[in-house]
Amino acid sequence: MSDLLADIPSVDKVINDQDCTPLLEEFGRQPVVLAIRSVLNEVRAERKKSLAAKTQSTILSMDVIITRVQNTLELQSTFSLRPVFNLTGTILHTNLGRAALPEQAIARMTEIASGASNLEFDLVANKRGDRDTHVEDLITRLTGAEAATIVNNNAAAVLLTLNTLAFNREVPVSRGELVEIGGSFRIPEIMSRSGCQLVEVGATNRTHLSDYEQAINDNTAILLKVHTSNYEIRGFTHSVSEAGLSLLAAKTKLPLVTDLGSGTLINLEQFGLPHEPTAAEAIASGADIVTFSGDKLLGGPQAGIIIGKKTLIDQIKSNPLKRALRVDKITISALFEVLGLYLDPDRLQETLPTIRHLARSFEDVNQLVVDMLPAFQSALGSQTQVTAIDTLSQVGSGSLPLDQLPSKAIAISSTKEKGADSHLQKIAGILRQLPMPILGRLNDGQLIFDLRTLDAADALSEQLEEVNLS
Ligand SMILES: *Cc1c(COP(=O)(O)O)cnc(C)c1O
């Protein structure tokens, strides 16, 4: 017994082996020592186990140990977050990181991340500055608002706004607008966490101005309108428009706050999509504060943008919670560059990935499908049928809920008589394990890859060449 265990080399012996030298160079001494220790511990445990079970142990060579050390080190240094091909047909997929950033934003983030910057330093006045000023002018120009401030995401924007303007007070909200936005963001819950009291008005399908009027009392702080961007109520419905609410807000001297959710800056009808209220429209129709996301239809970094009346924005900015929810210099850099592209809206289809994907014509996607079909067929064609199909892409991230955009996809169906579904699941699993995973969606017995959001066709072909179905 002691022989088998005594056979295990010391850490020093492994580290001084000449085959260990390249590992020391690549990873550094301390990580290598720790990896050797952990491999030798594993080996010791394995040997004890096989001794107890009286099974044969494999011969232990220095080669085997060093290979295991190398594997351990490589595993430790791989990053679990990595690029994937989003071919799900959902342009802004929250689980897949939402908007892809344009190259100008990436360049600016790199520049500002690389060293010191005047993030909160006024170079003219030589005194402490405000990080919001780097993007505030651009936002107010694009939206017509008086002032703006930025936080981590739109959930934070809603939380901070309510906490500032309605703490310990009442907020009437239409029952038709008490939405849940994927994950755990629900309007009633965010309201109670922000310390304000929700007063439900109207009915799920119909809310009238008089419902709000009856709910208002001395303890009412604001009127809140939530843009229900991720679902639709059809049929016998009525809601109070922003303009209608803003008249009531003016009459009662209460601020009107609108949570726009997606908050686009341009009219999406030009891409054949239904109208989504823009941030400028919300301001023009009388909202005193409007909040929206940076990484939904705007196509920028994760951020929450709060715009509106300067007096209210000043109050929001001086809330101590703002400090907890503020964005960093990298987000501000990306946001500046993305917003800058909106100054030239006619070219957004070329300059901004989210708009490029939204606006991509059916013919363009179809051409991509024609080009990519052979690569899919040669990678996945055995025991499956690989065809081109018509499909509908969706915007995603709670913006424009319904499938809207006519698109073209590559569809894989199993030719197996039995277990076709698990066959497709298995193929999907293999594609998810590629160095750059390829993600589609399973639908109606088909594995579907919508190419609307494909940018790197060559890289996709390369990945498909690596597929091994056996
Ligand atoms: C998406 C959404 C939010 C949350 O925005 P995040 O940027 O994801 O935090 C809040 N309100 C509405 C109406 C939304 O659509």
Short mmCIF file of C-alpha atoms and ligand atoms in Angstrom, two decimals:
data_model
loop_
_atom_site.label_atom_id
_atom_site.label_comp_id
_atom_site.label_asym_id
_atom_site.label_seq_id
_atom_site.Cartn_x
_atom_site.Cartn_y
_atom_site.Cartn_z
CA MET A 1 0.00 0.00 0.00
CA SER A 2 2.64 2.51 1.03
CA ASP A 3 4.43 1.77 -2.24
CA LEU A 4 1.59 3.05 -4.34
CA LEU A 5 1.35 6.25 -2.30
CA ALA A 6 5.10 6.72 -1.94
CA ASP A 7 5.25 6.58 -5.72
CA ILE A 8 3.58 10.04 -5.87
CA PRO A 9 6.21 12.74 -6.52
CA SER A 10 6.70 15.86 -4.42
CA VAL A 11 5.57 19.30 -5.61
CA ASP A 12 9.24 20.27 -5.94
CA LYS A 13 10.02 17.32 -8.13
CA VAL A 14 7.15 18.20 -10.50
CA ILE A 15 7.98 21.88 -10.63
CA ASN A 16 11.64 21.19 -11.39
CA ASP A 17 10.81 18.84 -14.24
CA GLN A 18 11.80 20.44 -17.53
CA ASP A 19 8.31 19.85 -18.98
CA CYS A 20 6.93 22.14 -16.31
CA THR A 21 8.98 25.14 -17.52
CA PRO A 22 6.52 26.24 -20.24
CA LEU A 23 3.68 26.18 -17.69
CA LEU A 24 5.69 28.37 -15.31
CA GLU A 25 6.28 30.82 -18.13
CA GLU A 26 2.67 30.93 -19.21
CA PHE A 27 0.86 30.98 -15.87
CA GLY A 28 3.41 32.12 -13.25
CA ARG A 29 4.86 30.26 -10.27
CA GLN A 30 2.07 30.50 -7.70
CA PRO A 31 -0.80 29.23 -9.91
CA VAL A 32 1.40 26.33 -11.07
CA VAL A 33 2.32 25.34 -7.50
CA LEU A 34 -1.36 25.43 -6.47
CA ALA A 35 -2.39 23.37 -9.51
CA ILE A 36 0.32 20.75 -8.85
CA ARG A 37 -0.76 20.49 -5.22
CA SER A 38 -4.37 19.99 -6.22
CA VAL A 39 -3.52 17.38 -8.89
CA LEU A 40 -1.30 15.45 -6.46
CA ASN A 41 -4.08 15.50 -3.86
CA GLU A 42 -6.49 14.12 -6.45
CA VAL A 43 -4.03 11.39 -7.39
CA ARG A 44 -3.52 10.46 -3.72
CA ALA A 45 -7.29 10.21 -3.20
CA GLU A 46 -7.73 8.10 -6.35
CA ARG A 47 -4.97 5.72 -5.28
CA LYS A 48 -6.38 5.31 -1.77
CA LYS A 49 -9.75 4.55 -3.28
CA SER A 50 -8.43 1.91 -5.65
CA LEU A 51 -6.34 0.37 -2.85
CA ALA A 52 -9.45 0.09 -0.72
CA ALA A 53 -11.38 -1.43 -3.60
CA LYS A 54 -8.38 -3.61 -4.45
CA THR A 55 -8.48 -2.51 -8.07
CA GLN A 56 -5.48 -1.91 -10.26
CA SER A 57 -4.05 1.64 -10.27
CA THR A 58 -2.69 3.06 -13.50
CA ILE A 59 1.01 3.72 -13.69
CA LEU A 60 1.86 7.25 -12.67
CA SER A 61 4.26 9.01 -15.01
CA MET A 62 5.52 12.58 -14.82
CA ASP A 63 3.93 13.14 -18.26
CA VAL A 64 0.49 12.26 -16.98
CA ILE A 65 0.85 14.51 -13.93
CA ILE A 66 2.04 17.50 -15.94
CA THR A 67 -0.74 17.07 -18.50
CA ARG A 68 -3.27 17.08 -15.68
CA VAL A 69 -1.66 20.19 -14.18
CA GLN A 70 -1.87 21.89 -17.56
CA ASN A 71 -5.55 20.95 -17.96
CA THR A 72 -6.30 22.31 -14.51
CA LEU A 73 -4.56 25.60 -15.27
CA GLU A 74 -6.30 25.98 -18.62
CA LEU A 75 -9.71 25.25 -17.14
CA GLN A 76 -9.13 27.84 -14.42
CA SER A 77 -8.19 30.53 -16.91
CA THR A 78 -11.12 30.11 -19.29
CA PHE A 79 -13.78 32.79 -19.02
CA SER A 80 -17.30 31.44 -18.76
CA LEU A 81 -18.66 34.58 -20.44
CA ARG A 82 -18.01 34.36 -24.16
CA PRO A 83 -19.36 35.38 -27.54
CA VAL A 84 -22.16 33.30 -29.08
CA PHE A 85 -24.10 33.38 -32.33
CA ASN A 86 -27.57 34.65 -31.51
CA LEU A 87 -29.70 33.03 -34.23
CA THR A 88 -32.76 32.74 -31.98
CA GLY A 89 -34.76 35.27 -33.98
CA THR A 90 -34.94 37.61 -30.98
CA ILE A 91 -32.91 40.70 -31.79
CA LEU A 92 -32.57 42.05 -28.25
CA HIS A 93 -32.24 38.89 -26.17
CA THR A 94 -31.84 39.69 -22.47
CA ASN A 95 -30.20 36.34 -21.69
CA LEU A 96 -27.77 36.90 -24.56
CA GLY A 97 -26.70 40.38 -23.51
CA ARG A 98 -29.16 42.52 -25.50
CA ALA A 99 -27.69 45.18 -27.80
CA ALA A 100 -24.39 44.74 -29.65
CA LEU A 101 -22.40 47.96 -29.53
CA PRO A 102 -21.09 49.86 -32.54
CA GLU A 103 -17.35 50.09 -33.13
CA GLN A 104 -17.14 53.78 -32.11
CA ALA A 105 -18.53 52.86 -28.70
CA ILE A 106 -16.03 50.04 -28.29
CA ALA A 107 -13.13 52.31 -29.25
CA ARG A 108 -14.27 54.99 -26.79
CA MET A 109 -14.76 52.49 -23.97
CA THR A 110 -11.25 51.15 -24.54
CA GLU A 111 -9.74 54.64 -24.57
CA ILE A 112 -11.46 55.78 -21.38
CA ALA A 113 -11.00 52.45 -19.57
CA SER A 114 -7.25 52.53 -20.20
CA GLY A 115 -6.38 55.38 -17.87
CA ALA A 116 -7.49 58.37 -15.85
CA SER A 117 -10.21 60.66 -17.20
CA ASN A 118 -12.09 63.80 -16.13
CA LEU A 119 -15.10 61.67 -15.18
CA GLU A 120 -16.08 63.92 -12.29
CA PHE A 121 -13.70 66.79 -12.76
CA ASP A 122 -14.52 70.13 -14.39
CA LEU A 123 -11.38 70.99 -16.37
CA VAL A 124 -12.46 74.60 -16.96
CA ALA A 125 -13.51 75.52 -13.44
CA ASN A 126 -10.85 73.28 -11.83
CA LYS A 127 -13.32 71.78 -9.42
CA ARG A 128 -15.37 68.67 -8.84
CA GLY A 129 -17.62 67.90 -11.77
CA ASP A 130 -20.67 65.75 -12.50
CA ARG A 131 -20.42 62.52 -14.50
CA ASP A 132 -23.83 63.05 -16.10
CA THR A 133 -22.66 66.18 -17.92
CA HIS A 134 -20.73 64.07 -20.45
CA VAL A 135 -23.98 62.83 -22.00
CA GLU A 136 -26.64 65.23 -20.75
CA ASP A 137 -26.42 67.73 -23.64
CA LEU A 138 -26.75 65.00 -26.23
CA ILE A 139 -29.76 63.46 -24.47
CA THR A 140 -31.58 66.75 -24.09
CA ARG A 141 -30.95 67.61 -27.76
CA LEU A 142 -32.34 64.25 -28.89
CA THR A 143 -35.39 64.26 -26.62
CA GLY A 144 -36.30 67.90 -26.07
CA ALA A 145 -36.09 67.39 -22.29
CA GLU A 146 -34.63 70.09 -20.00
CA ALA A 147 -32.29 67.78 -18.11
CA ALA A 148 -31.13 64.17 -17.81
CA THR A 149 -29.39 61.76 -15.46
CA ILE A 150 -28.12 58.20 -15.96
CA VAL A 151 -28.28 55.12 -13.75
CA ASN A 152 -27.51 51.42 -14.11
CA ASN A 153 -30.66 50.28 -15.93
CA ASN A 154 -34.27 51.27 -16.35
CA ALA A 155 -35.32 49.26 -13.29
CA ALA A 156 -32.96 51.48 -11.27
CA ALA A 157 -34.33 54.56 -13.04
CA VAL A 158 -37.90 53.71 -11.97
CA LEU A 159 -36.79 52.83 -8.42
CA LEU A 160 -34.81 56.06 -8.00
CA THR A 161 -37.53 58.26 -9.50
CA LEU A 162 -40.27 56.81 -7.29
CA ASN A 163 -38.09 56.87 -4.19
CA THR A 164 -37.23 60.52 -4.80
CA LEU A 165 -40.64 61.87 -5.77
CA ALA A 166 -43.08 59.60 -3.94
CA PHE A 167 -41.43 58.23 -0.77
CA ASN A 168 -44.11 57.51 1.87
CA ARG A 169 -46.81 58.82 -0.43
CA GLU A 170 -49.43 57.49 -2.82
CA VAL A 171 -49.10 56.81 -6.54
CA PRO A 172 -52.17 55.96 -8.62
CA VAL A 173 -51.48 53.48 -11.44
CA SER A 174 -53.89 51.92 -13.92
CA ARG A 175 -54.62 48.22 -13.26
CA GLY A 176 -53.84 47.63 -16.92
CA GLU A 177 -50.27 48.82 -16.40
CA LEU A 178 -49.15 46.75 -13.40
CA VAL A 179 -46.79 44.77 -15.58
CA GLU A 180 -44.06 42.27 -14.91
CA ILE A 181 -41.02 42.64 -17.12
CA GLY A 182 -39.12 39.36 -17.40
CA GLY A 183 -37.14 38.15 -14.41
CA SER A 184 -38.27 39.85 -11.24
CA PHE A 185 -39.19 43.38 -12.17
CA ARG A 186 -42.83 43.94 -11.32
CA ILE A 187 -44.29 47.40 -11.04
CA PRO A 188 -46.13 46.73 -7.71
CA GLU A 189 -42.97 45.29 -6.13
CA ILE A 190 -40.61 47.98 -7.36
CA MET A 191 -43.10 50.55 -6.01
CA SER A 192 -43.16 49.03 -2.55
CA ARG A 193 -39.34 48.73 -2.52
CA SER A 194 -39.07 52.38 -3.45
CA GLY A 195 -41.17 53.22 -0.41
CA CYS A 196 -44.27 54.49 -2.15
CA GLN A 197 -47.81 53.25 -1.93
CA LEU A 198 -49.52 51.92 -5.03
CA VAL A 199 -53.13 52.95 -5.52
CA GLU A 200 -54.70 50.79 -8.21
CA VAL A 201 -57.14 52.58 -10.46
CA GLY A 202 -59.51 51.40 -13.19
CA ALA A 203 -59.87 47.84 -14.43
CA THR A 204 -57.45 45.54 -16.26
CA ASN A 205 -58.90 46.37 -19.66
CA ARG A 206 -60.33 49.85 -19.09
CA THR A 207 -59.15 52.87 -17.14
CA HIS A 208 -60.66 56.36 -17.47
CA LEU A 209 -59.52 59.80 -16.46
CA SER A 210 -62.21 59.89 -13.79
CA ASP A 211 -60.62 56.83 -12.14
CA TYR A 212 -57.44 58.83 -11.61
CA GLU A 213 -59.37 61.90 -10.48
CA GLN A 214 -61.15 59.92 -7.79
CA ALA A 215 -57.89 58.43 -6.50
CA ILE A 216 -56.11 61.74 -6.04
CA ASN A 217 -55.93 63.15 -2.50
CA ASP A 218 -53.56 65.23 -0.36
CA ASN A 219 -51.16 62.33 0.00
CA THR A 220 -50.81 61.69 -3.75
CA ALA A 221 -47.24 62.33 -4.91
CA ILE A 222 -47.18 61.77 -8.66
CA LEU A 223 -49.14 60.23 -11.51
CA LEU A 224 -47.40 57.21 -13.06
CA LYS A 225 -47.88 55.87 -16.56
CA VAL A 226 -46.18 52.58 -17.47
CA HIS A 227 -45.74 51.76 -21.11
CA THR A 228 -46.91 48.15 -21.39
CA SER A 229 -44.44 47.30 -24.06
CA ASN A 230 -44.26 43.56 -23.44
CA TYR A 231 -47.91 42.60 -23.77
CA GLU A 232 -51.05 43.76 -25.42
CA ILE A 233 -54.68 43.85 -24.29
CA ARG A 234 -57.07 43.68 -27.20
CA GLY A 235 -60.82 44.05 -27.51
CA PHE A 236 -62.92 46.19 -25.18
CA THR A 237 -60.15 48.42 -23.89
CA HIS A 238 -59.58 51.99 -22.87
CA SER A 239 -56.60 53.74 -21.36
CA VAL A 240 -55.87 57.37 -20.64
CA SER A 241 -53.39 58.93 -23.03
CA GLU A 242 -50.28 60.70 -21.86
CA ALA A 243 -51.73 63.99 -23.04
CA GLY A 244 -54.92 63.38 -21.06
CA LEU A 245 -52.97 62.46 -17.93
CA SER A 246 -50.71 65.45 -18.33
CA LEU A 247 -53.70 67.81 -18.28
CA LEU A 248 -54.85 66.20 -15.04
CA ALA A 249 -51.30 66.40 -13.69
CA ALA A 250 -51.17 70.12 -14.48
CA LYS A 251 -54.58 70.76 -12.94
CA THR A 252 -53.64 68.93 -9.73
CA LYS A 253 -50.03 70.20 -9.73
CA LEU A 254 -48.69 66.63 -9.58
CA PRO A 255 -45.70 65.54 -11.67
CA LEU A 256 -46.47 63.01 -14.41
CA VAL A 257 -43.86 60.22 -14.57
CA THR A 258 -43.76 57.88 -17.57
CA ASP A 259 -41.86 54.60 -17.57
CA LEU A 260 -41.37 54.13 -21.29
CA GLY A 261 -39.46 50.87 -20.98
CA SER A 262 -37.85 50.53 -24.34
CA GLY A 263 -37.83 54.18 -25.23
CA THR A 264 -36.80 54.46 -28.81
CA LEU A 265 -35.49 57.75 -30.17
CA ILE A 266 -36.73 57.24 -33.72
CA ASN A 267 -39.98 56.32 -35.40
CA LEU A 268 -39.96 52.56 -35.93
CA GLU A 269 -42.74 52.65 -38.50
CA GLN A 270 -40.09 53.27 -41.16
CA PHE A 271 -39.05 49.62 -40.62
CA GLY A 272 -42.56 48.27 -40.91
CA LEU A 273 -42.97 47.99 -37.14
CA PRO A 274 -45.89 49.30 -35.07
CA HIS A 275 -45.46 52.73 -33.56
CA GLU A 276 -43.51 52.79 -30.29
CA PRO A 277 -43.74 56.10 -28.44
CA THR A 278 -40.41 57.91 -28.63
CA ALA A 279 -38.82 59.65 -25.66
CA ALA A 280 -39.31 62.99 -27.42
CA GLU A 281 -43.03 62.28 -27.92
CA ALA A 282 -43.45 61.42 -24.25
CA ILE A 283 -41.86 64.73 -23.27
CA ALA A 284 -43.85 66.65 -25.88
CA SER A 285 -47.12 65.18 -24.64
CA GLY A 286 -46.47 66.58 -21.21
CA ALA A 287 -44.59 64.01 -19.09
CA ASP A 288 -42.50 65.71 -16.41
CA ILE A 289 -40.17 62.71 -16.03
CA VAL A 290 -39.57 59.89 -18.54
CA THR A 291 -37.43 56.80 -17.91
CA PHE A 292 -36.14 54.30 -20.49
CA SER A 293 -33.49 51.64 -21.11
CA GLY A 294 -30.11 52.15 -22.75
CA ASP A 295 -29.82 48.62 -24.14
CA LYS A 296 -33.24 47.95 -25.57
CA LEU A 297 -34.34 49.67 -28.78
CA LEU A 298 -31.78 52.42 -28.22
CA GLY A 299 -29.09 49.86 -29.03
CA GLY A 300 -26.59 51.07 -26.42
CA PRO A 301 -24.99 49.85 -23.20
CA GLN A 302 -27.00 48.69 -20.18
CA ALA A 303 -28.22 51.94 -18.61
CA GLY A 304 -31.33 53.67 -17.35
CA ILE A 305 -31.95 57.15 -18.73
CA ILE A 306 -34.06 59.61 -16.74
CA ILE A 307 -35.11 62.79 -18.54
CA GLY A 308 -37.43 65.65 -17.75
CA LYS A 309 -37.90 68.91 -15.83
CA LYS A 310 -34.69 70.28 -14.40
CA THR A 311 -36.08 70.86 -10.90
CA LEU A 312 -37.20 67.22 -10.68
CA ILE A 313 -33.97 65.85 -12.20
CA ASP A 314 -32.02 67.91 -9.63
CA GLN A 315 -34.03 66.28 -6.83
CA ILE A 316 -33.39 62.82 -8.29
CA LYS A 317 -29.67 63.52 -8.59
CA SER A 318 -29.38 64.56 -4.97
CA ASN A 319 -31.04 61.40 -3.65
CA PRO A 320 -28.32 59.39 -1.83
CA LEU A 321 -29.53 56.29 -3.72
CA LYS A 322 -28.25 57.89 -6.95
CA ARG A 323 -24.75 57.22 -5.65
CA ALA A 324 -25.59 53.53 -5.32
CA LEU A 325 -27.10 53.31 -8.79
CA ARG A 326 -24.70 55.48 -10.79
CA VAL A 327 -22.99 54.24 -13.95
CA ASP A 328 -19.27 53.98 -14.53
CA LYS A 329 -17.05 55.74 -17.04
CA ILE A 330 -17.23 52.84 -19.49
CA THR A 331 -21.02 52.98 -19.76
CA ILE A 332 -20.92 56.76 -20.16
CA SER A 333 -18.35 56.40 -22.96
CA ALA A 334 -20.45 53.86 -24.86
CA LEU A 335 -23.66 55.82 -24.34
CA PHE A 336 -22.09 59.01 -25.69
CA GLU A 337 -21.00 57.30 -28.90
CA VAL A 338 -24.32 55.49 -29.44
CA LEU A 339 -26.33 58.67 -28.84
CA GLY A 340 -24.01 60.51 -31.21
CA LEU A 341 -25.08 58.20 -34.03
CA TYR A 342 -28.67 59.37 -33.56
CA LEU A 343 -27.67 62.88 -34.67
CA ASP A 344 -27.55 61.38 -38.18
CA PRO A 345 -30.65 59.17 -38.12
CA ASP A 346 -30.61 58.47 -41.87
CA ARG A 347 -27.49 56.36 -41.46
CA LEU A 348 -28.46 54.40 -38.35
CA GLN A 349 -29.19 51.34 -40.47
CA GLU A 350 -25.49 51.17 -41.27
CA THR A 351 -23.99 52.53 -38.08
CA LEU A 352 -25.93 50.91 -35.24
CA PRO A 353 -26.13 47.09 -34.99
CA THR A 354 -29.57 46.99 -33.31
CA ILE A 355 -31.13 49.17 -36.01
CA ARG A 356 -29.23 47.29 -38.72
CA HIS A 357 -30.77 44.02 -37.50
CA LEU A 358 -34.22 45.56 -37.16
CA ALA A 359 -34.13 47.16 -40.57
CA ARG A 360 -32.50 44.32 -42.49
CA SER A 361 -34.66 43.54 -45.49
CA PHE A 362 -36.23 40.15 -46.10
CA GLU A 363 -34.18 39.91 -49.33
CA ASP A 364 -30.92 40.46 -47.43
CA VAL A 365 -31.71 37.77 -44.87
CA ASN A 366 -32.82 35.46 -47.65
CA GLN A 367 -29.50 35.93 -49.46
CA LEU A 368 -27.66 35.04 -46.23
CA VAL A 369 -29.76 31.90 -45.90
CA VAL A 370 -28.98 30.89 -49.49
CA ASP A 371 -25.26 31.47 -48.85
CA MET A 372 -25.20 29.59 -45.54
CA LEU A 373 -27.44 26.65 -46.44
CA PRO A 374 -24.61 24.43 -47.81
CA ALA A 375 -22.52 24.90 -44.65
CA PHE A 376 -25.47 23.88 -42.46
CA GLN A 377 -26.24 20.95 -44.75
CA SER A 378 -22.74 19.54 -44.71
CA ALA A 379 -22.43 19.97 -40.94
CA LEU A 380 -25.87 18.69 -39.90
CA GLY A 381 -27.30 16.99 -42.99
CA SER A 382 -26.89 13.37 -41.94
CA GLN A 383 -30.13 12.05 -40.43
CA THR A 384 -31.67 15.49 -40.71
CA GLN A 385 -33.32 17.58 -43.33
CA VAL A 386 -31.90 21.09 -43.67
CA THR A 387 -34.15 23.57 -45.42
CA ALA A 388 -34.81 27.28 -45.78
CA ILE A 389 -38.06 28.48 -44.23
CA ASP A 390 -39.97 31.73 -43.79
CA THR A 391 -40.21 32.89 -40.20
CA LEU A 392 -40.89 35.94 -38.06
CA SER A 393 -38.23 37.62 -35.94
CA GLN A 394 -39.09 39.54 -32.82
CA VAL A 395 -37.55 42.56 -31.19
CA GLY A 396 -37.34 41.10 -27.69
CA SER A 397 -36.49 42.50 -24.25
CA GLY A 398 -40.08 43.44 -23.64
CA SER A 399 -40.19 45.73 -26.64
CA LEU A 400 -42.94 45.09 -29.18
CA PRO A 401 -44.16 41.75 -27.88
CA LEU A 402 -45.47 40.05 -30.96
CA ASP A 403 -43.58 38.39 -33.78
CA GLN A 404 -43.33 41.18 -36.25
CA LEU A 405 -40.50 41.05 -38.74
CA PRO A 406 -40.75 38.76 -41.77
CA SER A 407 -37.47 36.87 -41.89
CA LYS A 408 -35.78 33.81 -43.30
CA ALA A 409 -34.27 30.92 -41.34
CA ILE A 410 -32.50 27.62 -41.73
CA ALA A 411 -34.61 24.82 -40.26
CA ILE A 412 -33.34 21.40 -39.17
CA SER A 413 -35.80 18.56 -38.83
CA SER A 414 -34.94 15.03 -37.80
CA THR A 415 -35.53 12.20 -40.27
CA LYS A 416 -35.64 9.69 -37.40
CA GLU A 417 -38.99 8.00 -37.02
CA LYS A 418 -38.65 7.69 -33.27
CA GLY A 419 -37.13 10.19 -30.86
CA ALA A 420 -37.01 13.04 -33.37
CA ASP A 421 -37.31 15.61 -30.59
CA SER A 422 -34.47 14.25 -28.51
CA HIS A 423 -32.41 13.95 -31.69
CA LEU A 424 -32.87 17.69 -32.30
CA GLN A 425 -32.15 18.42 -28.62
CA LYS A 426 -28.91 16.51 -29.00
CA ILE A 427 -27.89 18.49 -32.09
CA ALA A 428 -28.79 21.75 -30.32
CA GLY A 429 -26.60 20.61 -27.40
CA ILE A 430 -23.64 19.92 -29.70
CA LEU A 431 -23.98 23.38 -31.25
CA ARG A 432 -24.07 24.95 -27.77
CA GLN A 433 -20.77 23.27 -26.89
CA LEU A 434 -18.83 24.72 -29.85
CA PRO A 435 -15.97 27.15 -29.09
CA MET A 436 -18.34 29.88 -30.27
CA PRO A 437 -21.77 28.42 -29.46
CA ILE A 438 -24.52 28.60 -32.10
CA LEU A 439 -27.93 29.26 -30.54
CA GLY A 440 -31.23 28.79 -32.36
CA ARG A 441 -34.71 27.91 -31.13
CA LEU A 442 -36.74 24.71 -31.06
CA ASN A 443 -40.19 25.23 -32.50
CA ASP A 444 -42.81 22.83 -33.86
CA GLY A 445 -40.41 19.93 -34.23
CA GLN A 446 -37.76 22.01 -35.93
CA LEU A 447 -34.50 23.54 -34.84
CA ILE A 448 -34.59 27.03 -36.33
CA PHE A 449 -31.72 29.43 -37.02
CA ASP A 450 -32.96 32.90 -37.96
CA LEU A 451 -30.16 34.69 -39.82
CA ARG A 452 -31.54 38.23 -39.38
CA THR A 453 -29.01 38.89 -36.61
CA LEU A 454 -26.03 37.19 -38.28
CA ASP A 455 -23.05 39.50 -38.81
CA ALA A 456 -20.06 37.18 -39.12
CA ALA A 457 -21.05 34.66 -41.79
CA ASP A 458 -17.46 33.45 -42.26
CA ALA A 459 -17.02 32.80 -38.55
CA LEU A 460 -20.29 30.86 -38.54
CA SER A 461 -19.08 28.68 -41.42
CA GLU A 462 -15.87 28.00 -39.50
CA GLN A 463 -17.81 26.90 -36.41
CA LEU A 464 -20.03 24.65 -38.51
CA GLU A 465 -16.91 22.95 -39.87
CA GLU A 466 -16.04 21.95 -36.31
CA VAL A 467 -19.34 20.17 -35.74
CA ASN A 468 -18.94 16.49 -35.03
CA LEU A 469 -22.24 14.64 -34.83
CA SER A 470 -20.86 11.20 -34.12
C1 LIG B 1 -37.64 46.67 -19.69
C2 LIG B 1 -38.47 47.52 -18.84
C3 LIG B 1 -38.02 47.93 -17.58
C4 LIG B 1 -36.68 47.49 -17.04
O1 LIG B 1 -35.64 47.99 -17.81
P1 LIG B 1 -34.14 47.40 -17.66
O2 LIG B 1 -33.31 48.33 -18.46
O3 LIG B 1 -34.19 46.00 -18.18
O4 LIG B 1 -33.81 47.45 -16.21
C5 LIG B 1 -38.83 48.73 -16.83
N1 LIG B 1 -40.04 49.13 -17.28
C6 LIG B 1 -40.52 48.76 -18.50
C7 LIG B 1 -41.88 49.23 -18.93
C8 LIG B 1 -39.75 47.94 -19.32
O5 LIG B 1 -40.21 47.58 -20.52
#
